[in-house]
């Protein structure tokens, strides 16, 4: 009798275990099927086109940006550095097109953005709709950026590209992308004046001079030279609202003379140092302002 009872008990346990296992298997199958359907849906999804349409919403463009970012990250992991150089160029074009579309959609917000600045508290006070838009842009690694003279634009966050392509492109591209990430952390100029310090401008100019020398065959050379020429001109002569000298009497400002001497001492063999020496000599010799500008703009002596 005891043996029969024990056998029945074991049978019940076996049946219960089988049902439990079957239930577990069924649940796992449902989860796998759900995952498969989700992956299938993702594979079929296509973002809105880069051609701007007023019917597309901010959310449409943000989803598109996220989709392209995920796609690029997967490709970067599979590609060679040289292939990723090309991928970087293509990706920039795609993002810029979407940013243009977003800017068209949000043109009123961009125009009104500076009006949200409260001079009493020395800070911005945004309405809820702008706060929500800023949060939405952040999902696409974008931000509102005031660029001076009442203008606001939509920019990629500084480290967006470098966070994706870091150490996965050729050396010149890696250096280029990293430097652009650093330089876009804040405004360079606004309201016809240089915002960063003279020292930082000097160091940036040296960086691009070294980049040009180090990577003479780089496909990035034209862009690097353009950046370098712009920085060098600003470093030597300044901008309308931040000149390096007094126009009325041709006196070089002390802070700029000090900065030029720093560059001359630290980078004596650089072209920046050469032009800085030349500029100091010209001002000390009381050469007319117009003639000094002409000489400083001359790149043929490089």
XYZ file of C-alpha atoms in Angstrom:
302
model
C 0.000 0.000 0.000
C 2.835 2.341 0.927
C 4.621 1.457 -2.302
C 1.478 2.257 -4.337
C 1.092 5.623 -2.552
C 4.729 6.488 -3.150
C 4.417 5.590 -6.807
C 1.337 7.783 -7.150
C 3.148 10.679 -5.460
C 6.127 10.349 -7.796
C 3.758 10.240 -10.767
C 2.052 13.457 -9.647
C 5.412 15.195 -9.258
C 6.437 14.057 -12.731
C 3.207 15.344 -14.254
C 3.575 18.687 -12.440
C 7.200 19.004 -13.563
C 6.271 18.252 -17.155
C 3.515 20.854 -17.093
C 5.873 23.397 -15.535
C 8.543 22.638 -18.138
C 5.978 22.845 -20.921
C 4.762 26.182 -19.568
C 8.341 27.458 -19.370
C 9.058 26.273 -22.905
C 5.873 27.901 -24.148
C 6.772 31.183 -22.440
C 10.275 31.116 -23.908
C 8.789 30.482 -27.348
C 6.482 33.492 -26.958
C 9.439 35.656 -25.923
C 11.515 34.455 -28.873
C 8.606 35.043 -31.256
C 8.121 38.543 -29.835
C 11.817 39.324 -30.225
C 11.781 37.999 -33.773
C 8.780 40.131 -34.649
C 10.445 43.189 -33.096
C 13.671 42.592 -35.019
C 11.679 42.010 -38.197
C 9.784 45.254 -37.652
C 13.080 47.080 -37.108
C 14.511 45.636 -40.299
C 11.485 46.847 -42.254
C 11.504 50.345 -40.731
C 12.678 53.177 -42.934
C 13.148 56.725 -41.611
C 11.738 59.828 -43.260
C 13.706 61.049 -46.242
C 16.354 63.763 -45.991
C 14.266 65.882 -48.349
C 12.430 68.365 -46.141
C 8.640 68.206 -45.956
C 6.466 70.358 -43.714
C 4.371 67.278 -42.929
C 7.318 65.682 -41.122
C 7.457 66.344 -37.400
C 10.380 66.947 -35.079
C 9.859 63.432 -33.751
C 10.084 62.014 -37.294
C 13.485 63.619 -37.791
C 14.800 62.616 -34.359
C 13.787 58.991 -34.967
C 15.535 59.173 -38.339
C 18.701 60.522 -36.722
C 18.642 57.765 -34.111
C 18.100 55.122 -36.799
C 21.048 56.364 -38.847
C 23.270 56.569 -35.770
C 22.530 52.942 -34.840
C 23.161 51.876 -38.417
C 26.469 53.758 -38.564
C 27.696 52.317 -35.257
C 27.151 48.789 -36.596
C 28.971 49.594 -39.827
C 31.891 51.221 -38.025
C 32.501 48.001 -36.098
C 32.688 46.013 -39.345
C 34.625 48.426 -41.563
C 38.300 49.141 -42.077
C 39.612 52.579 -40.975
C 39.725 53.768 -44.591
C 36.127 52.695 -45.161
C 35.119 54.533 -42.008
C 36.727 57.727 -43.317
C 34.227 57.622 -46.170
C 31.436 56.599 -43.808
C 32.171 59.641 -41.644
C 31.866 61.962 -44.638
C 28.578 60.389 -45.702
C 27.201 60.472 -42.176
C 27.935 64.189 -41.781
C 25.994 64.921 -44.965
C 23.003 62.908 -43.759
C 22.915 64.594 -40.352
C 23.321 68.052 -41.853
C 20.348 67.443 -44.135
C 18.165 66.415 -41.215
C 19.406 69.375 -39.170
C 18.421 71.656 -42.050
C 14.935 70.131 -42.082
C 14.617 70.531 -38.324
C 15.758 74.138 -38.599
C 13.061 74.828 -41.181
C 10.425 73.199 -38.981
C 11.559 75.075 -35.881
C 12.358 78.395 -37.521
C 10.040 80.363 -35.221
C 11.638 78.842 -32.123
C 15.101 79.668 -33.464
C 14.079 83.274 -34.123
C 12.483 83.702 -30.693
C 15.198 81.827 -28.770
C 17.248 84.893 -27.777
C 14.122 86.564 -26.426
C 13.966 83.989 -23.646
C 17.090 85.443 -22.079
C 16.366 87.220 -18.809
C 18.931 89.951 -18.157
C 17.847 90.336 -14.533
C 18.757 86.753 -13.632
C 21.450 86.502 -16.318
C 19.925 83.241 -17.533
C 17.435 81.822 -20.000
C 13.828 81.232 -19.009
C 12.281 78.904 -21.536
C 8.580 78.113 -21.932
C 7.576 74.472 -21.594
C 7.340 73.853 -25.338
C 10.955 74.938 -25.855
C 12.105 72.796 -22.927
C 10.368 69.801 -24.490
C 11.937 70.543 -27.862
C 15.394 70.772 -26.286
C 14.832 67.392 -24.616
C 13.668 65.936 -27.926
C 16.722 67.287 -29.762
C 18.975 65.766 -27.123
C 17.720 62.311 -28.131
C 19.293 62.947 -31.526
C 22.524 64.341 -30.028
C 21.467 67.857 -30.985
C 21.228 71.137 -29.115
C 20.211 74.746 -29.553
C 23.296 76.930 -29.932
C 23.165 80.723 -29.790
C 25.801 82.031 -32.203
C 25.568 85.771 -31.589
C 23.867 88.779 -33.179
C 20.477 87.358 -32.259
C 20.879 84.107 -34.165
C 20.346 80.581 -32.859
C 21.092 77.359 -34.716
C 20.727 73.626 -34.169
C 24.103 71.911 -33.746
C 25.277 68.381 -33.097
C 26.588 68.021 -29.544
C 30.396 68.447 -29.512
C 31.462 64.821 -29.064
C 28.827 63.188 -31.269
C 31.073 62.197 -34.175
C 34.165 61.425 -32.115
C 32.195 59.142 -29.797
C 31.259 57.036 -32.835
C 34.431 57.117 -34.940
C 37.133 57.352 -32.276
C 40.087 55.060 -33.131
C 38.068 53.507 -35.965
C 39.270 55.833 -38.727
C 42.706 56.614 -40.164
C 45.087 58.692 -38.024
C 44.437 61.968 -39.847
C 40.669 61.600 -39.558
C 40.923 60.620 -35.907
C 42.981 63.715 -35.117
C 40.690 65.927 -37.195
C 37.439 64.676 -35.654
C 38.845 64.873 -32.127
C 40.017 68.457 -32.608
C 36.680 69.560 -34.053
C 34.951 68.007 -31.041
C 37.139 70.071 -28.704
C 36.699 73.267 -30.684
C 32.920 72.976 -30.849
C 32.503 72.794 -27.074
C 31.845 76.517 -27.051
C 31.504 79.463 -29.392
C 34.595 80.649 -31.212
C 33.260 84.047 -32.160
C 30.118 86.124 -31.805
C 29.044 89.663 -32.632
C 32.159 90.257 -34.785
C 34.463 89.374 -31.910
C 36.579 86.430 -30.783
C 35.107 84.714 -27.722
C 37.923 82.330 -26.797
C 41.203 83.521 -25.248
C 44.156 84.606 -27.381
C 46.156 81.736 -25.913
C 43.572 79.175 -26.989
C 43.426 80.726 -30.443
C 47.211 80.549 -30.687
C 47.218 76.893 -29.672
C 44.472 76.066 -32.166
C 46.433 77.754 -34.938
C 49.531 75.753 -34.037
C 47.505 72.537 -34.009
C 46.280 73.049 -37.561
C 49.724 74.069 -38.774
C 51.097 70.821 -37.355
C 48.208 68.844 -38.829
C 48.970 70.185 -42.310
C 52.655 69.303 -41.920
C 51.972 65.856 -40.490
C 49.342 64.775 -43.034
C 50.307 66.428 -46.354
C 48.464 63.761 -48.372
C 45.283 63.788 -46.306
C 41.957 64.213 -48.052
C 41.177 66.625 -45.231
C 43.987 68.990 -46.234
C 41.804 71.617 -48.004
C 39.533 71.884 -44.962
C 42.475 71.958 -42.567
C 44.125 74.754 -44.561
C 40.907 76.756 -44.600
C 40.586 76.476 -40.818
C 44.269 77.299 -40.365
C 44.193 80.390 -42.584
C 41.120 81.707 -40.810
C 42.631 81.171 -37.365
C 45.990 82.650 -38.359
C 44.394 85.824 -39.697
C 42.276 86.221 -36.569
C 45.240 85.471 -34.323
C 47.415 88.120 -35.933
C 44.864 90.842 -36.640
C 41.791 89.965 -34.596
C 38.213 90.779 -35.572
C 36.319 94.059 -35.786
C 35.312 94.029 -32.125
C 38.427 92.252 -30.835
C 41.419 93.680 -32.745
C 45.005 92.931 -31.735
C 46.015 96.569 -32.029
C 44.775 100.127 -31.752
C 43.810 101.307 -35.223
C 44.108 105.002 -34.396
C 47.812 104.995 -33.534
C 48.991 101.552 -34.670
C 49.852 100.333 -31.178
C 49.937 96.592 -30.538
C 47.959 95.712 -27.416
C 50.028 94.423 -24.502
C 48.041 91.193 -24.115
C 48.586 90.357 -27.788
C 52.281 91.203 -27.673
C 52.593 88.934 -24.649
C 50.742 86.143 -26.453
C 52.854 86.499 -29.600
C 56.015 86.243 -27.506
C 54.655 83.103 -25.855
C 54.138 81.468 -29.246
C 57.554 82.625 -30.471
C 59.224 81.094 -27.428
C 57.213 77.867 -27.345
C 57.068 77.193 -31.103
C 60.104 79.057 -32.520
C 60.160 77.140 -35.810
C 56.477 77.546 -36.609
C 55.064 79.783 -39.310
C 52.791 81.303 -36.672
C 55.891 82.395 -34.736
C 57.451 83.787 -37.917
C 54.400 85.916 -38.702
C 54.108 86.999 -35.060
C 57.704 88.261 -35.099
C 57.050 90.060 -38.358
C 53.908 91.679 -36.986
C 55.647 92.927 -33.846
C 58.446 94.429 -35.952
C 55.999 96.168 -38.267
C 54.055 97.749 -35.423
C 57.226 98.784 -33.616
C 58.432 100.403 -36.844
C 55.145 102.350 -37.038
C 54.277 100.941 -40.454
C 50.809 102.134 -41.589
C 47.947 99.917 -40.488
C 46.744 99.218 -44.022
C 50.186 98.060 -45.135
C 50.512 95.787 -42.102
C 47.204 94.130 -42.899
C 48.303 93.548 -46.474
C 51.572 91.944 -45.399
C 49.873 89.716 -42.833
C 47.377 88.493 -45.401
C 50.193 87.475 -47.734
C 50.651 83.695 -47.574
C 53.234 83.503 -50.353
C 56.143 83.856 -47.939
C 55.240 80.591 -46.197
